[in-house]
């Protein structure tokens, strides 16, 4: 089943090419570590790779060594027809071994193109969700244990002089005793012989990206709902809710005042600053039309008396579909600390084998992803009802 080639290579420090054996088994080796093929190659050879060439990306260097560079739209690998890659009739690679290696790496290369630049120049929900993530993690298993971070002891302590060996502030990090399976979803594109010969890789990547989008969008909505409302299966409890009239007696019953909104944002601002507020569309209009909100001239007059330690700024609004957050609910987050994500994606080994070795016509991709609250105190929730 395996077919080793000796023409794929990356560039070591100092500019010397170093050959890498490429076979269909590379997908299985990557999947066994819960990594994509580019991530697997980077893990294996990245420390040796020349950082001045293709930004140190081993996968990009390998593709360039096969005369099919991947980093420029409309050129190199991206301009090639997938059908020609699969049947070996393309002209880029100079040897048969190199052609075989490129055919094997094609699904991994296509997946890397589908996933690139998710946030660049876009304002849709999926792109903006990436900005909410404080940290991305990659797991070596398809299960994980939920971490718990307790800062209550440190936050309430007073600063005082101590001895050299004493510890004044203590945060506690533990994990749940229960392991959770990381959810997985998949998508597949089947193509006719003519389509494979007529459309270049960049075009196919666009179709795959469009195919992936509704799945990813629904996943984001489910994940945000779990972060806010809790998820019993994942041991995530609902976030505590504080009524808005705690901050201003004139607020509540569907009414948001400027005073209440500002005091809610500033609450606990010693440690956290809300930079995003999550809500539905109707509540977005309640925010921008809030009672007592200064107009431009009043804001200009107020600048002279604005406190220098106000410790907050007007957050950006993230509008969610109905059902993700309850009506009349505002969720503030400090995106530096609030949300962590475990994820990985890969091309299915069996499907790649079918395509490469037996001229199959379908591209299968899988994603495994879960988000959780990295720091509960970086969230704050209020209800206007």
Tab-separated table of C-alpha atoms in Angstrom:
chain	number	residue	atom	x	y	z
A	1	UNK	CA	0.000	0.000	0.000
A	2	UNK	CA	2.785	2.460	0.884
A	3	UNK	CA	4.818	4.029	-1.834
A	4	UNK	CA	7.906	5.890	-0.611
A	5	UNK	CA	9.341	8.763	-2.629
A	6	UNK	CA	12.724	10.394	-2.219
A	7	UNK	CA	12.225	13.732	-3.986
A	8	UNK	CA	10.230	15.647	-1.361
A	9	UNK	CA	12.426	17.773	0.875
A	10	UNK	CA	12.511	20.691	3.266
A	11	UNK	CA	15.270	23.265	3.768
A	12	UNK	CA	17.450	22.867	6.832
A	13	UNK	CA	19.125	25.804	8.539
A	14	UNK	CA	21.970	26.865	6.303
A	15	UNK	CA	20.052	26.170	3.073
A	16	UNK	CA	20.732	22.446	2.644
A	17	UNK	CA	17.761	20.381	1.364
A	18	UNK	CA	16.814	17.381	3.469
A	19	UNK	CA	14.719	14.638	1.857
A	20	UNK	CA	11.564	13.306	3.556
A	21	UNK	CA	9.888	9.975	2.702
A	22	UNK	CA	6.295	10.558	1.605
A	23	UNK	CA	3.732	7.763	1.548
A	24	UNK	CA	0.007	7.382	2.012
A	25	UNK	CA	0.755	6.292	5.592
A	26	UNK	CA	1.597	9.876	6.500
A	27	UNK	CA	-2.143	10.504	6.967
A	28	UNK	CA	-2.431	7.631	9.417
A	29	UNK	CA	0.651	8.798	11.335
A	30	UNK	CA	-0.803	12.306	11.570
A	31	UNK	CA	-4.253	11.027	12.613
A	32	UNK	CA	-2.705	8.811	15.297
A	33	UNK	CA	-1.376	12.004	16.890
A	34	UNK	CA	-4.605	13.928	16.239
A	35	UNK	CA	-2.782	16.280	13.881
A	36	UNK	CA	-3.219	17.457	10.330
A	37	UNK	CA	-0.465	16.427	7.922
A	38	UNK	CA	1.134	19.934	7.889
A	39	UNK	CA	1.072	20.036	11.705
A	40	UNK	CA	2.536	16.524	11.887
A	41	UNK	CA	5.392	17.419	9.512
A	42	UNK	CA	6.055	20.611	11.445
A	43	UNK	CA	6.228	18.663	14.687
A	44	UNK	CA	8.592	16.112	13.189
A	45	UNK	CA	10.957	18.408	11.281
A	46	UNK	CA	10.155	21.997	12.271
A	47	UNK	CA	13.125	22.462	14.604
A	48	UNK	CA	15.512	21.718	11.743
A	49	UNK	CA	13.734	23.842	9.114
A	50	UNK	CA	15.178	27.131	7.881
A	51	UNK	CA	12.961	29.852	9.390
A	52	UNK	CA	13.900	32.268	6.605
A	53	UNK	CA	12.301	30.091	3.931
A	54	UNK	CA	8.482	29.937	3.716
A	55	UNK	CA	8.364	31.236	7.317
A	56	UNK	CA	9.812	27.935	8.500
A	57	UNK	CA	6.769	25.950	7.311
A	58	UNK	CA	7.933	22.418	6.543
A	59	UNK	CA	4.814	21.682	4.499
A	60	UNK	CA	5.249	24.794	2.342
A	61	UNK	CA	8.905	23.923	1.785
A	62	UNK	CA	8.001	20.365	0.759
A	63	UNK	CA	5.378	21.576	-1.712
A	64	UNK	CA	7.907	23.983	-3.201
A	65	UNK	CA	10.445	21.162	-3.520
A	66	UNK	CA	7.883	19.332	-5.661
A	67	UNK	CA	7.646	22.391	-7.915
A	68	UNK	CA	4.114	23.091	-6.630
A	69	UNK	CA	4.374	26.039	-4.200
A	70	UNK	CA	1.209	26.526	-2.174
A	71	UNK	CA	1.450	30.008	-0.685
A	72	UNK	CA	0.359	32.260	-3.586
A	73	UNK	CA	-3.230	32.337	-4.873
A	74	UNK	CA	-3.662	31.423	-8.521
A	75	UNK	CA	-0.151	30.050	-8.895
A	76	UNK	CA	1.726	26.810	-8.363
A	77	UNK	CA	-0.340	24.069	-6.737
A	78	UNK	CA	-3.405	26.313	-6.503
A	79	UNK	CA	-3.560	26.753	-10.276
A	80	UNK	CA	-3.330	23.023	-11.006
A	81	UNK	CA	-6.337	20.831	-11.859
A	82	UNK	CA	-7.089	18.181	-9.237
A	83	UNK	CA	-7.887	15.601	-11.907
A	84	UNK	CA	-4.452	16.075	-13.453
A	85	UNK	CA	-2.815	15.688	-10.048
A	86	UNK	CA	-4.646	12.434	-9.355
A	87	UNK	CA	-3.879	10.798	-12.709
A	88	UNK	CA	-0.306	12.101	-12.876
A	89	UNK	CA	-0.732	14.106	-16.110
A	90	UNK	CA	0.346	17.458	-14.646
A	91	UNK	CA	3.692	18.892	-15.677
A	92	UNK	CA	4.917	20.571	-12.486
A	93	UNK	CA	6.928	17.803	-10.817
A	94	UNK	CA	10.015	16.649	-12.718
A	95	UNK	CA	10.164	12.985	-11.623
A	96	UNK	CA	7.602	10.223	-11.207
A	97	UNK	CA	8.434	9.961	-7.516
A	98	UNK	CA	7.767	13.669	-7.094
A	99	UNK	CA	4.450	13.322	-8.936
A	100	UNK	CA	3.414	10.502	-6.613
A	101	UNK	CA	4.372	12.538	-3.553
A	102	UNK	CA	2.355	15.515	-4.790
A	103	UNK	CA	-0.666	13.314	-5.458
A	104	UNK	CA	-0.451	11.935	-1.926
A	105	UNK	CA	-0.119	15.383	-0.346
A	106	UNK	CA	-2.888	16.996	-2.430
A	107	UNK	CA	-5.799	16.411	0.049
A	108	UNK	CA	-3.733	17.801	2.945
A	109	UNK	CA	-2.735	20.794	0.824
A	110	UNK	CA	-6.347	21.474	-0.166
A	111	UNK	CA	-7.466	21.343	3.484
A	112	UNK	CA	-4.764	23.857	4.464
A	113	UNK	CA	-6.074	26.228	1.768
A	114	UNK	CA	-9.683	25.776	2.913
A	115	UNK	CA	-8.744	26.766	6.474
A	116	UNK	CA	-6.458	29.727	5.804
A	117	UNK	CA	-7.192	33.379	6.639
A	118	UNK	CA	-10.492	32.777	8.406
A	119	UNK	CA	-10.622	36.264	9.928
A	120	UNK	CA	-8.951	38.365	7.264
A	121	UNK	CA	-11.157	41.225	6.017
A	122	UNK	CA	-14.433	39.566	7.022
A	123	UNK	CA	-17.118	40.494	9.566
A	124	UNK	CA	-19.339	37.392	9.477
A	125	UNK	CA	-20.079	35.389	12.621
A	126	UNK	CA	-17.501	32.662	11.932
A	127	UNK	CA	-14.670	35.103	11.264
A	128	UNK	CA	-15.467	37.243	14.280
A	129	UNK	CA	-15.790	34.192	16.527
A	130	UNK	CA	-12.066	33.624	15.976
A	131	UNK	CA	-11.424	36.956	17.717
A	132	UNK	CA	-13.207	35.753	20.843
A	133	UNK	CA	-10.792	32.868	21.359
A	134	UNK	CA	-8.194	33.548	24.049
A	135	UNK	CA	-6.184	30.402	23.368
A	136	UNK	CA	-6.202	27.531	20.879
A	137	UNK	CA	-4.963	24.160	22.102
A	138	UNK	CA	-4.282	20.890	20.331
A	139	UNK	CA	-4.975	17.637	22.122
A	140	UNK	CA	-3.080	14.368	21.735
A	141	UNK	CA	-6.288	12.401	22.334
A	142	UNK	CA	-9.944	12.512	21.291
A	143	UNK	CA	-10.874	13.014	24.968
A	144	UNK	CA	-10.002	15.724	27.482
A	145	UNK	CA	-10.612	16.660	31.109
A	146	UNK	CA	-12.190	20.035	31.857
A	147	UNK	CA	-9.797	22.380	33.722
A	148	UNK	CA	-10.959	24.484	36.676
A	149	UNK	CA	-9.118	27.678	37.635
A	150	UNK	CA	-9.887	29.208	41.050
A	151	UNK	CA	-8.624	32.749	41.683
A	152	UNK	CA	-10.948	33.580	44.563
A	153	UNK	CA	-8.241	33.215	47.205
A	154	UNK	CA	-5.882	35.543	45.346
A	155	UNK	CA	-8.492	38.160	44.384
A	156	UNK	CA	-9.639	38.706	47.974
A	157	UNK	CA	-6.243	38.870	49.647
A	158	UNK	CA	-4.735	42.137	50.767
A	159	UNK	CA	-1.158	43.014	49.870
A	160	UNK	CA	1.119	42.680	52.885
A	161	UNK	CA	4.759	42.235	53.730
A	162	UNK	CA	5.839	38.587	53.903
A	163	UNK	CA	8.906	36.522	54.592
A	164	UNK	CA	11.137	35.422	51.736
A	165	UNK	CA	9.781	31.870	51.579
A	166	UNK	CA	6.116	32.753	52.139
A	167	UNK	CA	3.462	32.822	49.389
A	168	UNK	CA	0.916	35.631	49.491
A	169	UNK	CA	-1.330	34.949	46.487
A	170	UNK	CA	-2.497	31.473	45.511
A	171	UNK	CA	-4.468	30.435	42.432
A	172	UNK	CA	-5.617	26.838	42.133
A	173	UNK	CA	-5.719	24.885	38.884
A	174	UNK	CA	-7.424	21.474	38.902
A	175	UNK	CA	-9.112	19.220	36.350
A	176	UNK	CA	-12.386	17.327	36.436
A	177	UNK	CA	-12.325	13.639	37.237
A	178	UNK	CA	-14.583	12.923	34.276
A	179	UNK	CA	-13.150	12.720	30.740
A	180	UNK	CA	-15.136	14.127	27.821
A	181	UNK	CA	-15.124	13.150	24.161
A	182	UNK	CA	-14.306	16.009	21.789
A	183	UNK	CA	-17.174	16.337	19.272
A	184	UNK	CA	-16.380	15.604	15.602
A	185	UNK	CA	-18.071	16.686	12.371
A	186	UNK	CA	-17.196	15.922	8.776
A	187	UNK	CA	-17.851	17.101	5.238
A	188	UNK	CA	-17.239	15.584	1.809
A	189	UNK	CA	-17.108	16.875	-1.776
A	190	UNK	CA	-17.776	14.446	-4.612
A	191	UNK	CA	-16.698	15.548	-8.091
A	192	UNK	CA	-17.219	14.198	-11.600
A	193	UNK	CA	-14.293	13.347	-13.878
A	194	UNK	CA	-14.976	16.445	-15.975
A	195	UNK	CA	-15.137	18.734	-12.944
A	196	UNK	CA	-11.836	17.362	-11.656
A	197	UNK	CA	-10.231	18.201	-15.004
A	198	UNK	CA	-11.874	21.619	-15.440
A	199	UNK	CA	-11.503	23.267	-12.025
A	200	UNK	CA	-8.292	24.364	-10.355
A	201	UNK	CA	-7.443	23.771	-6.696
A	202	UNK	CA	-8.337	27.343	-5.676
A	203	UNK	CA	-11.830	26.880	-7.126
A	204	UNK	CA	-12.335	23.527	-5.392
A	205	UNK	CA	-11.165	25.088	-2.110
A	206	UNK	CA	-13.851	27.770	-2.444
A	207	UNK	CA	-16.542	25.091	-2.838
A	208	UNK	CA	-15.181	23.171	0.135
A	209	UNK	CA	-15.093	26.325	2.235
A	210	UNK	CA	-18.725	26.987	1.340
A	211	UNK	CA	-19.608	23.370	2.151
A	212	UNK	CA	-17.933	23.643	5.545
A	213	UNK	CA	-19.462	26.997	6.505
A	214	UNK	CA	-22.995	25.968	7.618
A	215	UNK	CA	-21.587	23.099	9.668
A	216	UNK	CA	-19.064	25.374	11.344
A	217	UNK	CA	-21.688	28.102	11.915
A	218	UNK	CA	-24.071	25.701	13.651
A	219	UNK	CA	-21.191	24.418	15.771
A	220	UNK	CA	-20.273	27.965	16.875
A	221	UNK	CA	-23.894	28.658	17.877
A	222	UNK	CA	-24.030	25.428	19.909
A	223	UNK	CA	-20.716	26.187	21.576
A	224	UNK	CA	-21.662	29.739	22.565
A	225	UNK	CA	-24.982	28.483	23.919
A	226	UNK	CA	-23.119	25.947	26.085
A	227	UNK	CA	-20.671	28.570	27.358
A	228	UNK	CA	-23.517	30.818	28.478
A	229	UNK	CA	-26.342	28.466	29.444
A	230	UNK	CA	-24.243	25.500	30.530
A	231	UNK	CA	-23.860	21.943	29.259
A	232	UNK	CA	-24.481	19.073	31.641
A	233	UNK	CA	-22.661	16.568	29.429
A	234	UNK	CA	-19.522	18.749	29.492
A	235	UNK	CA	-19.825	19.663	33.211
A	236	UNK	CA	-20.301	23.335	32.299
A	237	UNK	CA	-22.631	25.155	34.696
A	238	UNK	CA	-24.762	28.142	33.579
A	239	UNK	CA	-23.184	31.535	34.100
A	240	UNK	CA	-24.592	33.540	37.026
A	241	UNK	CA	-26.991	36.330	35.973
A	242	UNK	CA	-27.214	39.740	37.655
A	243	UNK	CA	-30.347	41.869	36.956
A	244	UNK	CA	-29.565	45.207	35.329
A	245	UNK	CA	-31.530	47.168	37.957
A	246	UNK	CA	-28.764	46.362	40.442
A	247	UNK	CA	-26.772	49.091	38.709
A	248	UNK	CA	-29.612	51.613	38.245
A	249	UNK	CA	-33.119	51.465	39.736
A	250	UNK	CA	-34.530	53.077	36.570
A	251	UNK	CA	-33.302	50.146	34.454
A	252	UNK	CA	-35.112	46.828	34.046
A	253	UNK	CA	-38.432	45.679	32.628
A	254	UNK	CA	-36.866	45.803	29.182
A	255	UNK	CA	-35.274	49.224	29.695
A	256	UNK	CA	-31.498	49.786	29.552
A	257	UNK	CA	-30.086	53.036	30.863
A	258	UNK	CA	-26.689	54.507	30.099
A	259	UNK	CA	-25.858	54.578	33.799
A	260	UNK	CA	-26.675	50.888	34.263
A	261	UNK	CA	-24.768	49.853	31.148
A	262	UNK	CA	-21.644	51.787	32.140
A	263	UNK	CA	-21.698	50.503	35.734
A	264	UNK	CA	-22.212	46.918	34.506
A	265	UNK	CA	-19.238	47.214	32.154
A	266	UNK	CA	-17.074	48.739	34.860
A	267	UNK	CA	-17.971	46.146	37.507
A	268	UNK	CA	-14.842	44.209	38.527
A	269	UNK	CA	-12.766	46.294	36.115
A	270	UNK	CA	-9.720	45.915	38.379
A	271	UNK	CA	-9.012	42.591	36.686
A	272	UNK	CA	-11.197	42.316	33.575
A	273	UNK	CA	-12.278	44.638	30.787
A	274	UNK	CA	-15.261	43.707	28.641
A	275	UNK	CA	-14.283	44.097	24.998
A	276	UNK	CA	-17.207	42.147	23.468
A	277	UNK	CA	-20.901	42.037	24.389
A	278	UNK	CA	-22.889	39.066	23.052
A	279	UNK	CA	-26.633	39.509	22.527
A	280	UNK	CA	-29.451	39.012	20.033
A	281	UNK	CA	-30.429	41.609	17.439
A	282	UNK	CA	-33.260	43.248	19.411
A	283	UNK	CA	-31.027	43.704	22.442
A	284	UNK	CA	-28.352	45.253	20.232
A	285	UNK	CA	-30.801	48.058	19.441
A	286	UNK	CA	-31.539	48.411	23.147
A	287	UNK	CA	-27.821	49.023	23.701
A	288	UNK	CA	-27.425	51.681	21.023
A	289	UNK	CA	-30.750	53.340	21.953
A	290	UNK	CA	-30.225	53.134	25.726
A	291	UNK	CA	-31.859	55.789	27.845
A	292	UNK	CA	-29.579	58.683	28.750
A	293	UNK	CA	-26.834	57.837	26.285
A	294	UNK	CA	-24.870	61.065	25.652
A	295	UNK	CA	-24.944	62.534	22.183
A	296	UNK	CA	-21.738	63.722	20.528
A	297	UNK	CA	-21.887	67.285	21.902
A	298	UNK	CA	-22.484	66.074	25.457
A	299	UNK	CA	-19.628	63.579	25.140
A	300	UNK	CA	-17.332	66.392	24.030
A	301	UNK	CA	-18.392	68.483	27.041
A	302	UNK	CA	-17.829	65.505	29.342
A	303	UNK	CA	-14.267	64.881	28.168
A	304	UNK	CA	-12.933	67.511	30.559
A	305	UNK	CA	-14.374	65.668	33.556
A	306	UNK	CA	-13.834	62.080	32.362
A	307	UNK	CA	-11.930	60.039	34.997
A	308	UNK	CA	-8.457	58.961	33.957
A	309	UNK	CA	-8.988	55.510	35.501
A	310	UNK	CA	-12.388	54.749	33.992
A	311	UNK	CA	-10.949	51.309	33.167
A	312	UNK	CA	-13.315	50.407	30.344
A	313	UNK	CA	-14.104	51.362	26.800
A	314	UNK	CA	-17.149	50.947	24.586
A	315	UNK	CA	-17.121	47.233	23.727
A	316	UNK	CA	-17.860	45.755	20.320
A	317	UNK	CA	-21.214	44.036	19.906
A	318	UNK	CA	-21.422	40.426	18.721
A	319	UNK	CA	-24.964	39.736	17.441
A	320	UNK	CA	-26.111	36.120	17.821
A	321	UNK	CA	-29.039	34.226	16.348
A	322	UNK	CA	-32.203	33.803	18.385
A	323	UNK	CA	-31.935	30.956	20.859
A	324	UNK	CA	-28.191	31.237	21.455
A	325	UNK	CA	-28.703	33.695	24.310
A	326	UNK	CA	-32.075	34.283	26.022
A	327	UNK	CA	-33.967	37.467	25.000
A	328	UNK	CA	-33.106	40.447	27.169
A	329	UNK	CA	-29.704	39.019	28.090
A	330	UNK	CA	-26.311	40.689	27.620
A	331	UNK	CA	-23.129	38.629	27.963
A	332	UNK	CA	-19.873	40.528	28.386
A	333	UNK	CA	-16.505	38.848	27.936
A	334	UNK	CA	-12.866	39.785	28.254
A	335	UNK	CA	-11.534	37.976	25.197
A	336	UNK	CA	-8.001	37.881	26.631
A	337	UNK	CA	-9.074	35.279	29.192
A	338	UNK	CA	-12.612	34.038	28.543
A	339	UNK	CA	-12.665	31.245	25.940
A	340	UNK	CA	-10.333	28.339	25.184
A	341	UNK	CA	-10.659	25.931	22.283
A	342	UNK	CA	-9.395	22.428	21.627
A	343	UNK	CA	-9.346	21.575	17.939
A	344	UNK	CA	-7.785	19.654	15.103
A	345	UNK	CA	-8.716	18.753	11.542
A	346	UNK	CA	-7.532	16.122	9.145
A	347	UNK	CA	-8.159	14.390	5.845
A	348	UNK	CA	-9.610	10.904	6.343
A	349	UNK	CA	-6.958	8.228	5.770
A	350	UNK	CA	-9.248	5.690	4.077
A	351	UNK	CA	-10.711	8.323	1.750
A	352	UNK	CA	-7.260	9.602	0.799
A	353	UNK	CA	-6.113	6.066	0.100
A	354	UNK	CA	-9.160	5.531	-2.137
A	355	UNK	CA	-8.493	8.774	-4.021
A	356	UNK	CA	-4.740	8.416	-4.423
A	357	UNK	CA	-4.349	4.673	-4.940
A	358	UNK	CA	-7.628	3.823	-6.694
A	359	UNK	CA	-8.556	7.094	-8.414
A	360	UNK	CA	-11.487	7.937	-6.146
A	361	UNK	CA	-13.625	11.024	-6.721
A	362	UNK	CA	-14.416	12.291	-3.211
A	363	UNK	CA	-12.616	14.517	-0.701
A	364	UNK	CA	-13.399	13.713	2.962
A	365	UNK	CA	-12.398	16.033	5.815
A	366	UNK	CA	-12.961	15.849	9.563
A	367	UNK	CA	-12.837	18.451	12.336
A	368	UNK	CA	-12.790	17.841	16.065
A	369	UNK	CA	-13.479	20.835	18.263
A	370	UNK	CA	-14.701	21.891	21.698
A	371	UNK	CA	-14.715	25.249	23.475
A	372	UNK	CA	-14.903	25.862	27.204
A	373	UNK	CA	-14.674	28.742	29.667
A	374	UNK	CA	-10.990	29.321	30.282
A	375	UNK	CA	-11.740	31.756	33.125
A	376	UNK	CA	-15.320	32.001	34.431
A	377	UNK	CA	-14.693	35.428	35.894
A	378	UNK	CA	-13.902	36.845	32.449
A	379	UNK	CA	-17.658	36.531	31.737
A	380	UNK	CA	-20.426	38.727	33.098
A	381	UNK	CA	-24.141	38.312	32.353
A	382	UNK	CA	-27.044	40.679	32.998
A	383	UNK	CA	-30.738	40.523	32.162
A	384	UNK	CA	-32.800	43.541	31.137
A	385	UNK	CA	-36.105	41.871	32.043
